[in-house]
Amino acid sequence: MKVTVLTAFALSAAGAALAQDMHQHDAHVHGRGALDIAVEGENILMELRAPGADIVGFEYPAREIEEKAAVAVALNLLSNPEDLFVLDAAAGCGFVAAEAELHGKKTQDDAQERDDDDKTELADSAEAGGHSEFHAEFVLSCDHIERLKTISLNYFKAFERAEALEVQAISDKGSFSAELTRDAPVLKLEGRI
C-alpha cells in the first residue's frame, strides 16, 4: 500500500494533535529523547527528538572536520530508520518516508552568509552553550498492522550516549506512554494499535 499525500497530511495532523494533547517533552535533558507515534489505519508516523549530546556528543555548532563528519553520519543514520527500528516481519511494514535534521545548529559557514547582526547572534549562541536537537520523522505503511506486536530499537546501539526514550503513542484504540531504555529497548504494541 502506498502512502498518498493526503494520508501523509493526515498522519502529520495526527502527529500535531499528539503533540498538543499528550504529555510534552519540553525539558531538554541529556540522555533522554522523545518518540511520538501516531497510528492511522495501516500507516504509522513516528517523530524522534533527541539532544545533540545524545547523538553526537556535543550541542555547540560543529566547527572541526570531525564534528561536522559526526553530524553527517548521525543524520545519515537517522535518515535510514530500517537500521534503528525492527518491526515484526509478519506485519509487513516498510518505511516509505524518512527525514532527519538538526535544529538549533548554526555553523561558521552559515554565519558567513548572514549579516553582522546575525554573526553576533551566532557568537552569543555559541558562548551561551546553546542546545541543539536532532529531529527525525518516519512514515511507515503496513500490510497487516494488526500483526505488529513490538518495535525493537537499535537506537541505543547506534547512539551510545542515549539512555532513554519517552514514548507517547496514539491510535484508534487510544493513547499510551512508555519508557524505552538500553536495558528495555522493546515497545510492546499488542492490543494498543
mmCIF file of C-alpha atoms in Angstrom:
data_model
loop_
_atom_site.group_PDB
_atom_site.id
_atom_site.type_symbol
_atom_site.label_atom_id
_atom_site.label_comp_id
_atom_site.label_asym_id
_atom_site.label_seq_id
_atom_site.Cartn_x
_atom_site.Cartn_y
_atom_site.Cartn_z
ATOM 1 C CA MET A 1 0.000 0.000 0.000
ATOM 2 C CA LYS A 2 1.436 3.365 -0.992
ATOM 3 C CA VAL A 3 1.105 6.399 1.249
ATOM 4 C CA THR A 4 -0.585 9.223 -0.594
ATOM 5 C CA VAL A 5 -0.017 12.903 0.015
ATOM 6 C CA LEU A 6 -3.430 13.047 1.708
ATOM 7 C CA THR A 7 -2.528 10.159 4.024
ATOM 8 C CA ALA A 8 0.821 11.750 4.848
ATOM 9 C CA PHE A 9 -1.003 15.004 5.631
ATOM 10 C CA ALA A 10 -3.484 13.158 7.851
ATOM 11 C CA LEU A 11 -0.642 11.460 9.693
ATOM 12 C CA SER A 12 1.088 14.810 10.139
ATOM 13 C CA ALA A 13 -2.130 16.239 11.556
ATOM 14 C CA ALA A 14 -2.396 13.257 13.896
ATOM 15 C CA GLY A 15 1.188 13.882 14.981
ATOM 16 C CA ALA A 16 0.384 17.537 15.663
ATOM 17 C CA ALA A 17 -2.657 16.531 17.698
ATOM 18 C CA LEU A 18 -0.494 14.051 19.573
ATOM 19 C CA ALA A 19 1.974 16.785 20.424
ATOM 20 C CA GLN A 20 -0.802 19.079 21.680
ATOM 21 C CA ASP A 21 -2.940 16.556 23.526
ATOM 22 C CA MET A 22 -0.345 14.378 25.169
ATOM 23 C CA HIS A 23 2.447 14.956 27.645
ATOM 24 C CA GLN A 24 5.003 17.336 26.183
ATOM 25 C CA HIS A 25 8.728 16.541 26.126
ATOM 26 C CA ASP A 26 9.839 20.132 26.565
ATOM 27 C CA ALA A 27 12.613 19.590 29.064
ATOM 28 C CA HIS A 28 15.984 19.285 27.395
ATOM 29 C CA VAL A 29 17.640 16.516 29.383
ATOM 30 C CA HIS A 30 20.815 14.843 28.164
ATOM 31 C CA GLY A 31 20.430 11.097 27.795
ATOM 32 C CA ARG A 32 16.664 11.346 27.263
ATOM 33 C CA GLY A 33 14.884 11.715 23.958
ATOM 34 C CA ALA A 34 11.267 11.551 22.855
ATOM 35 C CA LEU A 35 9.490 9.311 20.378
ATOM 36 C CA ASP A 36 5.929 10.173 19.360
ATOM 37 C CA ILE A 37 3.917 7.630 17.396
ATOM 38 C CA ALA A 38 0.589 8.128 15.608
ATOM 39 C CA VAL A 39 -1.200 5.172 14.015
ATOM 40 C CA GLU A 40 -3.963 5.652 11.463
ATOM 41 C CA GLY A 41 -5.290 2.642 9.624
ATOM 42 C CA GLU A 42 -2.326 0.776 8.160
ATOM 43 C CA ASN A 43 0.018 3.768 8.465
ATOM 44 C CA ILE A 44 2.360 4.893 11.224
ATOM 45 C CA LEU A 45 4.002 8.279 11.735
ATOM 46 C CA MET A 46 6.942 8.411 14.145
ATOM 47 C CA GLU A 47 8.716 11.554 15.297
ATOM 48 C CA LEU A 48 12.003 11.286 17.175
ATOM 49 C CA ARG A 49 13.644 14.155 19.070
ATOM 50 C CA ALA A 50 16.949 13.825 20.905
ATOM 51 C CA PRO A 51 19.523 16.227 22.352
ATOM 52 C CA GLY A 52 22.625 16.695 20.232
ATOM 53 C CA ALA A 53 24.705 15.445 23.157
ATOM 54 C CA ASP A 54 22.936 12.051 22.952
ATOM 55 C CA ILE A 55 23.512 11.660 19.241
ATOM 56 C CA VAL A 56 26.959 13.171 18.546
ATOM 57 C CA GLY A 57 28.314 14.009 21.992
ATOM 58 C CA PHE A 58 28.085 17.802 21.725
ATOM 59 C CA GLU A 59 25.498 20.544 21.244
ATOM 60 C CA TYR A 60 27.543 23.505 20.080
ATOM 61 C CA PRO A 61 27.852 24.304 16.369
ATOM 62 C CA ALA A 62 30.103 21.780 14.631
ATOM 63 C CA ARG A 63 33.391 23.512 13.834
ATOM 64 C CA GLU A 64 36.023 20.844 13.342
ATOM 65 C CA ILE A 65 36.059 18.416 10.429
ATOM 66 C CA GLU A 66 35.483 15.510 12.838
ATOM 67 C CA GLU A 67 32.461 17.230 14.399
ATOM 68 C CA LYS A 68 30.928 18.005 11.011
ATOM 69 C CA ALA A 69 31.528 14.394 9.989
ATOM 70 C CA ALA A 70 29.834 13.151 13.185
ATOM 71 C CA VAL A 71 26.755 15.274 12.411
ATOM 72 C CA ALA A 72 26.668 13.977 8.821
ATOM 73 C CA VAL A 73 26.938 10.353 9.985
ATOM 74 C CA ALA A 74 24.169 10.884 12.565
ATOM 75 C CA LEU A 75 21.846 12.477 10.009
ATOM 76 C CA ASN A 76 22.523 9.574 7.650
ATOM 77 C CA LEU A 77 21.712 7.028 10.371
ATOM 78 C CA LEU A 78 18.516 8.860 11.304
ATOM 79 C CA SER A 79 17.519 9.026 7.635
ATOM 80 C CA ASN A 80 17.754 5.225 7.397
ATOM 81 C CA PRO A 81 15.298 4.063 10.065
ATOM 82 C CA GLU A 82 15.469 0.418 8.954
ATOM 83 C CA ASP A 83 18.738 0.294 10.903
ATOM 84 C CA LEU A 84 17.212 1.834 14.047
ATOM 85 C CA PHE A 85 13.786 0.169 14.313
ATOM 86 C CA VAL A 86 12.997 -3.535 13.914
ATOM 87 C CA LEU A 87 9.325 -4.324 13.352
ATOM 88 C CA ASP A 88 7.600 -7.713 13.343
ATOM 89 C CA ALA A 89 8.052 -9.152 9.854
ATOM 90 C CA ALA A 90 4.516 -10.606 9.922
ATOM 91 C CA ALA A 91 3.076 -7.071 9.874
ATOM 92 C CA GLY A 92 4.662 -6.353 6.501
ATOM 93 C CA CYS A 93 5.639 -2.807 7.458
ATOM 94 C CA GLY A 94 8.002 -0.729 5.419
ATOM 95 C CA PHE A 95 9.363 2.777 5.709
ATOM 96 C CA VAL A 96 8.016 4.960 2.904
ATOM 97 C CA ALA A 97 9.486 8.276 4.039
ATOM 98 C CA ALA A 98 12.215 9.452 6.396
ATOM 99 C CA GLU A 99 13.634 12.875 7.107
ATOM 100 C CA ALA A 100 16.213 13.964 9.659
ATOM 101 C CA GLU A 101 17.569 17.363 10.583
ATOM 102 C CA LEU A 102 19.451 19.163 13.298
ATOM 103 C CA HIS A 103 17.598 22.032 14.974
ATOM 104 C CA GLY A 104 19.413 24.855 16.693
ATOM 105 C CA LYS A 105 22.527 24.218 14.641
ATOM 106 C CA LYS A 106 24.405 27.244 13.377
ATOM 107 C CA THR A 107 27.789 26.774 11.763
ATOM 108 C CA GLN A 108 30.501 29.266 10.962
ATOM 109 C CA ASP A 109 29.717 28.687 7.273
ATOM 110 C CA ASP A 110 26.121 29.743 7.942
ATOM 111 C CA ALA A 111 27.362 32.895 9.658
ATOM 112 C CA GLN A 112 29.308 33.953 6.576
ATOM 113 C CA GLU A 113 26.016 34.011 4.669
ATOM 114 C CA ARG A 114 24.339 36.331 7.190
ATOM 115 C CA ASP A 115 24.841 39.981 8.083
ATOM 116 C CA ASP A 116 26.871 41.278 11.035
ATOM 117 C CA ASP A 117 23.900 41.196 13.457
ATOM 118 C CA ASP A 118 23.369 37.514 12.792
ATOM 119 C CA LYS A 119 27.111 36.873 13.220
ATOM 120 C CA THR A 120 26.904 38.472 16.650
ATOM 121 C CA GLU A 121 23.892 36.283 17.444
ATOM 122 C CA LEU A 122 25.896 33.211 16.387
ATOM 123 C CA ALA A 123 28.789 34.185 18.655
ATOM 124 C CA ASP A 124 26.397 34.837 21.552
ATOM 125 C CA SER A 125 24.676 31.497 20.942
ATOM 126 C CA ALA A 126 27.973 29.602 20.864
ATOM 127 C CA GLU A 127 29.216 31.321 24.016
ATOM 128 C CA ALA A 128 25.927 30.651 25.787
ATOM 129 C CA GLY A 129 26.285 26.946 25.042
ATOM 130 C CA GLY A 130 23.069 26.736 23.023
ATOM 131 C CA HIS A 131 21.254 23.452 22.770
ATOM 132 C CA SER A 132 20.763 21.566 19.562
ATOM 133 C CA GLU A 133 18.371 18.707 18.944
ATOM 134 C CA PHE A 134 18.128 16.110 16.253
ATOM 135 C CA HIS A 135 14.637 15.666 14.836
ATOM 136 C CA ALA A 136 13.596 12.798 12.593
ATOM 137 C CA GLU A 137 10.240 11.853 11.113
ATOM 138 C CA PHE A 138 9.374 8.468 9.671
ATOM 139 C CA VAL A 139 6.291 7.282 7.796
ATOM 140 C CA LEU A 140 5.564 3.570 7.588
ATOM 141 C CA SER A 141 2.942 1.610 5.724
ATOM 142 C CA CYS A 142 1.946 -1.869 6.921
ATOM 143 C CA ASP A 143 0.162 -4.666 5.068
ATOM 144 C CA HIS A 144 -1.132 -6.256 8.301
ATOM 145 C CA ILE A 145 -0.779 -3.723 11.092
ATOM 146 C CA GLU A 146 -2.802 -5.958 13.423
ATOM 147 C CA ARG A 147 0.213 -8.313 13.409
ATOM 148 C CA LEU A 148 2.569 -5.613 14.682
ATOM 149 C CA LYS A 149 3.191 -6.657 18.283
ATOM 150 C CA THR A 150 6.534 -4.968 19.015
ATOM 151 C CA ILE A 151 9.032 -2.437 17.776
ATOM 152 C CA SER A 152 12.600 -3.172 18.868
ATOM 153 C CA LEU A 153 15.010 -0.260 18.926
ATOM 154 C CA ASN A 154 18.607 -0.466 17.778
ATOM 155 C CA TYR A 155 18.685 3.268 18.523
ATOM 156 C CA PHE A 156 20.564 2.696 21.775
ATOM 157 C CA LYS A 157 23.221 0.645 19.983
ATOM 158 C CA ALA A 158 23.640 3.315 17.308
ATOM 159 C CA PHE A 159 23.825 6.204 19.793
ATOM 160 C CA GLU A 160 25.776 5.091 22.857
ATOM 161 C CA ARG A 161 25.130 8.268 24.865
ATOM 162 C CA ALA A 162 21.347 7.879 24.640
ATOM 163 C CA GLU A 163 19.883 6.414 27.818
ATOM 164 C CA ALA A 164 16.103 6.566 27.382
ATOM 165 C CA LEU A 165 13.272 7.493 25.048
ATOM 166 C CA GLU A 166 9.950 8.721 26.389
ATOM 167 C CA VAL A 167 7.302 7.287 24.064
ATOM 168 C CA GLN A 168 3.852 8.809 23.545
ATOM 169 C CA ALA A 169 1.556 6.970 21.148
ATOM 170 C CA ILE A 170 -1.956 7.379 19.825
ATOM 171 C CA SER A 171 -4.145 5.121 17.698
ATOM 172 C CA ASP A 172 -7.839 4.476 17.196
ATOM 173 C CA LYS A 173 -7.647 2.304 20.339
ATOM 174 C CA GLY A 174 -6.485 5.221 22.487
ATOM 175 C CA SER A 175 -3.219 6.638 23.713
ATOM 176 C CA PHE A 176 -0.440 5.246 25.845
ATOM 177 C CA SER A 177 3.037 6.097 27.031
ATOM 178 C CA ALA A 178 6.129 4.056 27.746
ATOM 179 C CA GLU A 179 9.777 4.495 28.548
ATOM 180 C CA LEU A 180 12.349 2.630 26.485
ATOM 181 C CA THR A 181 15.893 2.241 27.787
ATOM 182 C CA ARG A 182 19.115 0.464 26.896
ATOM 183 C CA ASP A 183 18.047 -2.416 29.132
ATOM 184 C CA ALA A 184 14.440 -2.441 27.845
ATOM 185 C CA PRO A 185 14.509 -1.318 24.181
ATOM 186 C CA VAL A 186 11.295 -3.047 23.027
ATOM 187 C CA LEU A 187 7.982 -1.211 22.642
ATOM 188 C CA LYS A 188 5.039 -3.570 23.208
ATOM 189 C CA LEU A 189 2.099 -2.771 20.936
ATOM 190 C CA GLU A 190 -0.163 -5.811 21.253
ATOM 191 C CA GLY A 191 -3.718 -4.639 21.918
ATOM 192 C CA ARG A 192 -2.678 -0.986 21.683
ATOM 193 C CA ILE A 193 -2.888 -0.341 17.936
#
